[in-house]
mmCIF file of C-alpha atoms and ligand atoms in Angstrom:
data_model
loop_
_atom_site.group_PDB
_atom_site.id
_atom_site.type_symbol
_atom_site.label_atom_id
_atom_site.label_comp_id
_atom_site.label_asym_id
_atom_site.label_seq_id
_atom_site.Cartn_x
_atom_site.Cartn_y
_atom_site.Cartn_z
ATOM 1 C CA UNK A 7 -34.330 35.638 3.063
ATOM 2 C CA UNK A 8 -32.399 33.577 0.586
ATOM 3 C CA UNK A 9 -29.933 30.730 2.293
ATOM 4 C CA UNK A 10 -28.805 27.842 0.653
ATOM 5 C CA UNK A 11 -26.649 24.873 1.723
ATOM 6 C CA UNK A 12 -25.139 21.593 0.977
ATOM 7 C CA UNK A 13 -24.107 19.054 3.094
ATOM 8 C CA UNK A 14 -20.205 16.964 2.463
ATOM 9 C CA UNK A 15 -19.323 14.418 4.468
ATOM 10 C CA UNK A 16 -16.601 16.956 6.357
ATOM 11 C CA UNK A 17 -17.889 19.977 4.958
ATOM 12 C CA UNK A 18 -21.076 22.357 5.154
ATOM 13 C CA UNK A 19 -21.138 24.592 1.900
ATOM 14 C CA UNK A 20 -23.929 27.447 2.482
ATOM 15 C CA UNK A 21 -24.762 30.010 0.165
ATOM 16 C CA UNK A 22 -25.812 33.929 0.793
ATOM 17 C CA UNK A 23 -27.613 35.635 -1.402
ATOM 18 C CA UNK A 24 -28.633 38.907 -0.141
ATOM 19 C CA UNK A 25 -27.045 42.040 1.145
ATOM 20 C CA UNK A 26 -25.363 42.142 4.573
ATOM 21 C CA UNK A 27 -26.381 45.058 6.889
ATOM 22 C CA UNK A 28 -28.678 45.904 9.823
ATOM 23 C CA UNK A 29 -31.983 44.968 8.552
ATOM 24 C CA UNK A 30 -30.939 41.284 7.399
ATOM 25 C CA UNK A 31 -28.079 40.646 10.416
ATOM 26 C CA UNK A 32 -30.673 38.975 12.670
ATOM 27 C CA UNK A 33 -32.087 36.493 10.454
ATOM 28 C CA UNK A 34 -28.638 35.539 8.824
ATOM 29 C CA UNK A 35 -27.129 35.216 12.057
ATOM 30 C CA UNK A 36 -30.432 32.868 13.101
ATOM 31 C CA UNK A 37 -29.959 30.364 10.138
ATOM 32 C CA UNK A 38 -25.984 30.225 10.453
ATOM 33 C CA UNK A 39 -26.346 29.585 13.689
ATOM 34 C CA UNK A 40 -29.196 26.900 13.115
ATOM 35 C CA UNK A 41 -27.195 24.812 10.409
ATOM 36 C CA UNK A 42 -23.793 25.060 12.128
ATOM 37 C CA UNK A 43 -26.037 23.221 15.154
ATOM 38 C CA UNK A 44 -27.416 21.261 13.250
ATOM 39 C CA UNK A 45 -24.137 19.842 11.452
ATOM 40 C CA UNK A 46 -21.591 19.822 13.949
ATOM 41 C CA UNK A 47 -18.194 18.405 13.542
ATOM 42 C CA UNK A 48 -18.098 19.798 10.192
ATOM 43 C CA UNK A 49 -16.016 22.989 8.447
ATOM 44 C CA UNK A 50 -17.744 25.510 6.744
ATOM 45 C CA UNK A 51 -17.512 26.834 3.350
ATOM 46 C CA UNK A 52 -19.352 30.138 2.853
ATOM 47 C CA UNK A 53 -20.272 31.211 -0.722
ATOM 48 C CA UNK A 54 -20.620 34.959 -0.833
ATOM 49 C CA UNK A 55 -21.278 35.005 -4.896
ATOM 50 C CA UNK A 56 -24.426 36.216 -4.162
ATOM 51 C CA UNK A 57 -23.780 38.709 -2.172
ATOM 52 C CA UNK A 58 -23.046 42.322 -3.406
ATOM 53 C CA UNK A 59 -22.753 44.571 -0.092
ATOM 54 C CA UNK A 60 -21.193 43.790 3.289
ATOM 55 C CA UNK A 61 -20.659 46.595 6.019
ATOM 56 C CA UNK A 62 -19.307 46.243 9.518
ATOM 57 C CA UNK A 63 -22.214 44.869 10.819
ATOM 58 C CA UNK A 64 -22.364 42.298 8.210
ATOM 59 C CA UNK A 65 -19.206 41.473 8.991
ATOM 60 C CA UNK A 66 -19.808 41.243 12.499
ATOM 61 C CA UNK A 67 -22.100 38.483 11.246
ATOM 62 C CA UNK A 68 -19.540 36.824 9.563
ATOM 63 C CA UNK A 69 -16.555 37.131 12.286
ATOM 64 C CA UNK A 70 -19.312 36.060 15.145
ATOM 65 C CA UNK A 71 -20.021 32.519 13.348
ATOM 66 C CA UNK A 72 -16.129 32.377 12.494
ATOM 67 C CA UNK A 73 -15.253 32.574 16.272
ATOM 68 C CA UNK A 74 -17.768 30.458 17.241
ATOM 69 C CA UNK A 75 -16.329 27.841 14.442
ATOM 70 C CA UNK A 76 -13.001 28.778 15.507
ATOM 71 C CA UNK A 77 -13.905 27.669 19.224
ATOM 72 C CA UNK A 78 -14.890 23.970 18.485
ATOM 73 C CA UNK A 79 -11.868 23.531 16.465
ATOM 74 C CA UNK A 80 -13.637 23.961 13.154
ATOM 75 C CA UNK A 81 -12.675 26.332 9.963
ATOM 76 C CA UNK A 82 -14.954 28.890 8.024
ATOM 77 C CA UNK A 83 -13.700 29.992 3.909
ATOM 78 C CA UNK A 84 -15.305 32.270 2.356
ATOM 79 C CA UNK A 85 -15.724 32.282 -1.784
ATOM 80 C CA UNK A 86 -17.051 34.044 -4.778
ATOM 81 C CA UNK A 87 -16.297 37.067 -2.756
ATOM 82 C CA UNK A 88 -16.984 40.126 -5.089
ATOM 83 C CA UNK A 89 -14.775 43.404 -5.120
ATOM 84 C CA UNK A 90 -17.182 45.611 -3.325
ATOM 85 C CA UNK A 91 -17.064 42.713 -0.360
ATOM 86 C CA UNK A 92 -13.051 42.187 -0.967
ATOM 87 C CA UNK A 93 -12.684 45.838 -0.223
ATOM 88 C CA UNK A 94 -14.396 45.703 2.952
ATOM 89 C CA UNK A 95 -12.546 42.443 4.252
ATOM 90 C CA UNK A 96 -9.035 43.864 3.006
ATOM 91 C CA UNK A 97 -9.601 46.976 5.264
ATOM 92 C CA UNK A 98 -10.256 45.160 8.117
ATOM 93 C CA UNK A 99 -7.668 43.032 7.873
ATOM 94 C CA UNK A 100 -9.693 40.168 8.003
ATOM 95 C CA UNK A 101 -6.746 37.845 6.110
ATOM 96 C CA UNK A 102 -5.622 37.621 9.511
ATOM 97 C CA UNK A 103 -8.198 35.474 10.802
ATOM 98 C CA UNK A 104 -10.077 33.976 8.051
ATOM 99 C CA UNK A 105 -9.677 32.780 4.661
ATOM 100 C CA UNK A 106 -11.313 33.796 1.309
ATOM 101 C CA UNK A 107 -10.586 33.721 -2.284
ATOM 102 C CA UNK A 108 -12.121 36.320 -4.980
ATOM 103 C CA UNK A 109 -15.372 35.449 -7.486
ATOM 104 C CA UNK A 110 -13.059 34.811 -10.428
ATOM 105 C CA UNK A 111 -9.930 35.090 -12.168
ATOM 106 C CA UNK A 112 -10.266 38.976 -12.271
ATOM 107 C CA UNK A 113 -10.416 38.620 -8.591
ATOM 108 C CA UNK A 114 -7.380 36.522 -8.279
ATOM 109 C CA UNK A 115 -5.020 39.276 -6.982
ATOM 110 C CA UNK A 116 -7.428 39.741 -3.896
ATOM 111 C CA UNK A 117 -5.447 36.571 -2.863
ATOM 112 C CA UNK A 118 -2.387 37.903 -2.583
ATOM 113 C CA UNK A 119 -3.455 41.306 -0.590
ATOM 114 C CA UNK A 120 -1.776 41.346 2.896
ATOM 115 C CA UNK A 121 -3.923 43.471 5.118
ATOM 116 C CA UNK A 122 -1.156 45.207 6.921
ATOM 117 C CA UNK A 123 -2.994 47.920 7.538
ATOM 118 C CA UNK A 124 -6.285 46.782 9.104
ATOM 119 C CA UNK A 125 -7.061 46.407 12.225
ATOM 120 C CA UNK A 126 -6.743 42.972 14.244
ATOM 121 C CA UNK A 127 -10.302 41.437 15.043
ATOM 122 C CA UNK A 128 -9.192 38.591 16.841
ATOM 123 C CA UNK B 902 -22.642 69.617 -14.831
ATOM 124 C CA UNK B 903 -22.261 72.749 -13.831
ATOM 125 C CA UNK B 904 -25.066 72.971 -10.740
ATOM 126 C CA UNK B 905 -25.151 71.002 -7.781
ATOM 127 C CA UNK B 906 -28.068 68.182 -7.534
ATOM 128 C CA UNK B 907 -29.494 67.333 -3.763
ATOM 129 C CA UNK B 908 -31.535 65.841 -1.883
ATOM 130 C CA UNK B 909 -32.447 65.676 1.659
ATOM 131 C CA UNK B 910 -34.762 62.793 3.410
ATOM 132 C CA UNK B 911 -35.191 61.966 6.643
ATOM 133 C CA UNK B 912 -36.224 58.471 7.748
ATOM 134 C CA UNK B 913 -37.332 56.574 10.751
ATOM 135 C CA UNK B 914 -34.596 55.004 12.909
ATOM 136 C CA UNK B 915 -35.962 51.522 11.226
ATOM 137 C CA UNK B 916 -32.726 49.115 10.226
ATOM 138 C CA UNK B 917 -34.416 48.407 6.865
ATOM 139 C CA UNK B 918 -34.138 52.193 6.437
ATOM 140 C CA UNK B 919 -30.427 51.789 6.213
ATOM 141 C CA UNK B 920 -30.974 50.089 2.344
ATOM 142 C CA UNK B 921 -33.238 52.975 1.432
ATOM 143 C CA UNK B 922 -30.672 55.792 2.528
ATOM 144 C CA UNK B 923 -28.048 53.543 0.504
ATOM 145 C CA UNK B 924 -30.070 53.407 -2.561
ATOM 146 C CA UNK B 925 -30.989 56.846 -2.601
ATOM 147 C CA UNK B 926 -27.137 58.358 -1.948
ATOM 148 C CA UNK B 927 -26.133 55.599 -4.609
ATOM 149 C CA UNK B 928 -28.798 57.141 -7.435
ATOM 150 C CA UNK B 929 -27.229 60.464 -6.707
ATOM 151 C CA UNK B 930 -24.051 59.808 -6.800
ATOM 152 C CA UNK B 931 -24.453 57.844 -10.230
ATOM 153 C CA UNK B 932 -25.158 61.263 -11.449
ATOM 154 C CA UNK B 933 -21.194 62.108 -11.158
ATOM 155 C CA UNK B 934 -18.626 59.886 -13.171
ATOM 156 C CA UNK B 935 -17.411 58.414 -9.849
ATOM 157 C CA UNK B 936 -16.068 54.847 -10.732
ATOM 158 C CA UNK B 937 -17.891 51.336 -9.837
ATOM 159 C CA UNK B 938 -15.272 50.743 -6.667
ATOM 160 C CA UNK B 939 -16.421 54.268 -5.324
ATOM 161 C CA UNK B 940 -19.937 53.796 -5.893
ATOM 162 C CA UNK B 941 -19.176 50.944 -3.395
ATOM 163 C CA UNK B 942 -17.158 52.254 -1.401
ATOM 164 C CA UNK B 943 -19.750 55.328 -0.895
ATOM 165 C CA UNK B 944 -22.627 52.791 -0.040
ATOM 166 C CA UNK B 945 -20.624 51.390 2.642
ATOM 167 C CA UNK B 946 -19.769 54.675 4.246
ATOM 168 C CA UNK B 947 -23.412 55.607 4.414
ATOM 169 C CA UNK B 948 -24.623 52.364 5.595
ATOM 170 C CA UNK B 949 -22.229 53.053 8.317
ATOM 171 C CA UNK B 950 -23.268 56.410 9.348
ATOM 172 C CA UNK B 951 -26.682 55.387 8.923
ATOM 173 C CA UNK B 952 -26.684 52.034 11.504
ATOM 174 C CA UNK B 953 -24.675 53.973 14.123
ATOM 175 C CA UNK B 954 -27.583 56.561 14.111
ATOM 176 C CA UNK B 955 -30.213 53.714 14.802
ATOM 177 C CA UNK B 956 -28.054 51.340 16.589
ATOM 178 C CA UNK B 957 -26.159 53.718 19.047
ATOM 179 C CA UNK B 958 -28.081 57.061 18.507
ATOM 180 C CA UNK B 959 -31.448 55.825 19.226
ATOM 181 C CA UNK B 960 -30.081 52.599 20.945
ATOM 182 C CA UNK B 961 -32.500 50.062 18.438
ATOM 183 C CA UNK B 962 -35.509 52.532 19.161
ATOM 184 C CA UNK B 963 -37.071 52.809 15.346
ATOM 185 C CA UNK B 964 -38.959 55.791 16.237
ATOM 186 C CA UNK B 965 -35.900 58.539 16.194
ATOM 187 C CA UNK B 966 -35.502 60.198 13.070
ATOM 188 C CA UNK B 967 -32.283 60.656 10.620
ATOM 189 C CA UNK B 968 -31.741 62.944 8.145
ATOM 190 C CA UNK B 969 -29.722 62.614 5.399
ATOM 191 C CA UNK B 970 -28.533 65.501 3.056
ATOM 192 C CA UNK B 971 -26.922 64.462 -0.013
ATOM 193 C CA UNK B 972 -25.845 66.983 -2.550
ATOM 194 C CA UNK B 973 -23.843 66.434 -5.948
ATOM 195 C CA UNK B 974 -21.420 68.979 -6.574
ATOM 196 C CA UNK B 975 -19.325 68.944 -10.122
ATOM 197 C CA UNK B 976 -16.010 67.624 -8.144
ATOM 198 C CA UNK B 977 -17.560 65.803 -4.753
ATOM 199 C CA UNK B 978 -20.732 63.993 -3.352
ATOM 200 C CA UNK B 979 -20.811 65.628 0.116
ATOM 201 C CA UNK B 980 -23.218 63.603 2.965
ATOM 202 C CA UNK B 981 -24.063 64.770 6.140
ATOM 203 C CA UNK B 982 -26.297 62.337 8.282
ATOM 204 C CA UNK B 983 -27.662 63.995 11.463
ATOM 205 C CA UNK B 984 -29.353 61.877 14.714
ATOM 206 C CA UNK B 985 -30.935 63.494 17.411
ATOM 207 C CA UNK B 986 -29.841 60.834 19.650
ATOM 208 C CA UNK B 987 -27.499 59.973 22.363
ATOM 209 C CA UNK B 988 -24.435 61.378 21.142
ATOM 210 C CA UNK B 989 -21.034 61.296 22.265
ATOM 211 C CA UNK B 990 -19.199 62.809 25.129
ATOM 212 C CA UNK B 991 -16.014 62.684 23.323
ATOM 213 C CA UNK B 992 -15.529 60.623 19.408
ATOM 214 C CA UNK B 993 -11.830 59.629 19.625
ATOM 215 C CA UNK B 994 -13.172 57.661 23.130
ATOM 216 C CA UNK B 995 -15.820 56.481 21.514
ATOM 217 C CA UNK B 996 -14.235 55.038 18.486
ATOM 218 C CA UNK B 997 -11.534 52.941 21.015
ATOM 219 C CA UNK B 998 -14.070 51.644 23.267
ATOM 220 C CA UNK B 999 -15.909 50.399 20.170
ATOM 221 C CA UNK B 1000 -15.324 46.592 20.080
ATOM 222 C CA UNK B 1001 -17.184 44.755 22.595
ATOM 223 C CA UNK B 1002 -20.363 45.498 22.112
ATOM 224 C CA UNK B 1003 -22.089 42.018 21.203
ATOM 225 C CA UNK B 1004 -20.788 41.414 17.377
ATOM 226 C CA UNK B 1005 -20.060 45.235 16.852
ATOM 227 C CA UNK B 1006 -16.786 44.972 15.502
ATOM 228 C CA UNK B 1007 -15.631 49.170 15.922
ATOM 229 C CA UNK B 1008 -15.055 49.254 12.175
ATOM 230 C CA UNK B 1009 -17.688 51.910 11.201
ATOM 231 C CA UNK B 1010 -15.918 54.805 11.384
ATOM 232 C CA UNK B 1011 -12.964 53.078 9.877
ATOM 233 C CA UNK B 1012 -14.410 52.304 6.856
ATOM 234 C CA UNK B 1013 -16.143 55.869 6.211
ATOM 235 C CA UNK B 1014 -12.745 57.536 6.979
ATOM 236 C CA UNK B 1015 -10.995 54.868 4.789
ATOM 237 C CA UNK B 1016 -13.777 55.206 1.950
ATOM 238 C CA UNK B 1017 -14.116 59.155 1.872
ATOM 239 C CA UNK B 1018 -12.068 61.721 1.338
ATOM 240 C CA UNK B 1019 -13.292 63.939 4.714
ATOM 241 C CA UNK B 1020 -14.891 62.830 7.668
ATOM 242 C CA UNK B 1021 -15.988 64.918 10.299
ATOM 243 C CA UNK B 1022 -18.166 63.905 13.369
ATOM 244 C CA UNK B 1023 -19.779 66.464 15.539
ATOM 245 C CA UNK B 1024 -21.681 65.239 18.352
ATOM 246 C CA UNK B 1025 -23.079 66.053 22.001
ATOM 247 C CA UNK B 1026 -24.746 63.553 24.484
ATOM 248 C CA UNK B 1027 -28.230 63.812 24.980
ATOM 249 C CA UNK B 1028 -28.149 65.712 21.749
ATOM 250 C CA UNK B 1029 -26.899 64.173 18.973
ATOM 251 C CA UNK B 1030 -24.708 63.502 16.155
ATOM 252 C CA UNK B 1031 -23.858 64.638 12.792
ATOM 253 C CA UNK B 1032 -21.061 63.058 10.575
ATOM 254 C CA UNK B 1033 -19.822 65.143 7.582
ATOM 255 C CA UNK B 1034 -18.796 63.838 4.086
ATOM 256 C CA UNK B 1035 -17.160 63.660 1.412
ATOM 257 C CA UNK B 1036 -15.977 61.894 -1.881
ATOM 258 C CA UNK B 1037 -14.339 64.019 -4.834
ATOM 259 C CA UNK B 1038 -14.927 62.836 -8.075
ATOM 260 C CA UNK B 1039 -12.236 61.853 -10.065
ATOM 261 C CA UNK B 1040 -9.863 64.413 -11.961
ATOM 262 C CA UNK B 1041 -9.492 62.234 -14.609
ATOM 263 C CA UNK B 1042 -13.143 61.184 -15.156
ATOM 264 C CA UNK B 1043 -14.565 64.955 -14.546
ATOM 265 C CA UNK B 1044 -12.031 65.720 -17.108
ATOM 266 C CA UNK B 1045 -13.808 63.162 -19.727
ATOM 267 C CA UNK B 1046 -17.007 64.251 -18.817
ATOM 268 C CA UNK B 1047 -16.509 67.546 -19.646
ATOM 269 C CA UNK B 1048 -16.057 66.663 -23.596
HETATM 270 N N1 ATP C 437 -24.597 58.317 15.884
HETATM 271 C C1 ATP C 437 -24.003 57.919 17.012
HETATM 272 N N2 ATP C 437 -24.569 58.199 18.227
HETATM 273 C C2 ATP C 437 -23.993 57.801 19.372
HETATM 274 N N3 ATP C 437 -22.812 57.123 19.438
HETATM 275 C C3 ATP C 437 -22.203 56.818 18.283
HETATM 276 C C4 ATP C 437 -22.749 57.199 17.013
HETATM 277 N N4 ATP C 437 -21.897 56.773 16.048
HETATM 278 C C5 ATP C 437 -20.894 56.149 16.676
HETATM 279 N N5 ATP C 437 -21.059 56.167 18.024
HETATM 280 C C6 ATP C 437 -20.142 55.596 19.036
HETATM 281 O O1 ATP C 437 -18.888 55.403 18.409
HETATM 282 C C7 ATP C 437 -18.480 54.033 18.511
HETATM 283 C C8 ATP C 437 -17.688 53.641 17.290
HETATM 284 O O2 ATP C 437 -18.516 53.525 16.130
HETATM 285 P P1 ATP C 437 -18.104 52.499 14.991
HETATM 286 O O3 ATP C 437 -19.145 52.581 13.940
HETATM 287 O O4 ATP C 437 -16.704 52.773 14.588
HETATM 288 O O5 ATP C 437 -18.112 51.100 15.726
HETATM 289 P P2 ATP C 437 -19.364 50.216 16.187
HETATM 290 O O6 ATP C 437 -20.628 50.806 15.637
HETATM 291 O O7 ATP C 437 -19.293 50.023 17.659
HETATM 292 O O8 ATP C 437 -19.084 48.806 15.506
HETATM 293 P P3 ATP C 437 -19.335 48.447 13.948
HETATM 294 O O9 ATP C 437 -19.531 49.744 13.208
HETATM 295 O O10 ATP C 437 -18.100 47.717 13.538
HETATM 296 O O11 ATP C 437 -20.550 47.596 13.926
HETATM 297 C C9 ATP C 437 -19.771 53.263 18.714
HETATM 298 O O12 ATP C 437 -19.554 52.053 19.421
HETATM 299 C C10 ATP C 437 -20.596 54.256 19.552
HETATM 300 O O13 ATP C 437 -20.253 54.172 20.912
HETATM 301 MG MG1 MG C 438 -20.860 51.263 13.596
#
């Protein structure tokens, strides 16, 4: 599995680099969980560039690290999300409850998408 | 095109099975000018009909077995993925009493019925499951094919 990170003095960037789905969930989940222990008191920035399919349980993943961010008073952004991820988030109406931004300019409308019709997560 | 293409395959309830089933349906389906956003959006409905075989079907057991028939038609991919599992006493229940479980977010059958054109689950405890469908190609693009 392919996880890379960088630490700021406020912020944890970590990178993803493979696809999101049953057979990688446990391991992701594992070394989230380890470097969000391991550098508490600090917000997370999660770059999904390298990632090029998410499904539910993926994003089960995801939304279980966000809560437990969310519970110690600490925020989770995703970036570099690509459009086959952006499609996933949008229908679950994820803008709700956390933050992301598209992989480029050709993504840039992604930002404006109000998720209306997903479902509430939170 | 004129003739269908198909396949069928039938895997072990094994989570890293769930990439196979999605690379397979995705080769298939490249066959058909379906665009890049419903290539994707056909992976993910798979995926999804694929984990809820292993994770509630066989409840994480690898040894069930799923089946997966795939076949091309000129207008539509059509899917049907079968468990012999658990089943479900009733799928509109099922579907609402989704979230809870663990990280399970309920969104499976959300995103197959948002990503397809037809969805239809059939499904019997202590007997199984088997979820139904399908994607039409586009008008336009069969159209341009065609030439
Ligand atoms: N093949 C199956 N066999 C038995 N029960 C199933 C099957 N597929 C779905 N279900 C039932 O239907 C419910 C809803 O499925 P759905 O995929 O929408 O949500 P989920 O799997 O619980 O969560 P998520 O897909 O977001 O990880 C499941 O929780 C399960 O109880
Ligand atoms: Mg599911």
């Amino acid at each position: 599995m392919a996880i890379s990170y960088r630490v700021e003095p406020h912020l944890l960037i970590v990178g993803l680099e493979q696809d999101l789905d049953l057979a990688s969930a446990p391991d992701v989940r594992a070394a989230l969980d380890a470097l969000l222990d391991r550098y508490p008191d600090r917000d997370v920035r999660l770059d999904v560039g390298e990632v090029r399919f998410l499904d539910s349980t993926g994003l089960g993943v995801l939304l279980g690290r966000y809560r437990r961010l969310a519970a110690s008073g600490r925020s989770m952004h995703l970036v570099g999300v690509r459009p086959a991820v952006a499609a996933v988030l949008t229908v679950a109406g994820v803008r709700q409850v956390m933050t992301w931004e598209g992989a480029g300019a050709d993504e840039g409308h992604e930002k404006g998408v109000v998720a209306d019709g997903g479902s509430q997560l939170v | 095109m004129e003739e269908a293409n198909s396949f069928s395959l039938e895997v072990a309830s094994h989570p890293d099975n769930v990439g196979l089933v999605r690379l397979a349906v995705s080769a298939l389906a490249a066959g058909a000018p379906f665009g890049v956003p419903d290539l994707e959006e056909i992976r993910v409905a798979v995926s999804e009909a694929v984990t809820n075989a292993v994770v509630h079907g066989y409840g994480g057991c690898r040894t069930g077995r799923v089946r997966i028939e795939a076949t091309l038609f000129p207008d539509r991919l059509s899917l049907v993925v079968s468990d012999q599992g658990r089943g479900m006493e009733d799928v509109a229940l099922a579907r609402q009493a989704a979230a809870g479980d663990g990280e399970r977010l309920g969104l499976g059958l959300l995103f197959m019925e948002t990503f397809m054109d037809h969805v239809a689950i059939d499904s019997h405890p202590g007997r199984g499951t088997r979820v139904v469908m399908e994607k039409r190609v586009p008008v336009a693009a069969m159209a341009a094919d065609g030439d």
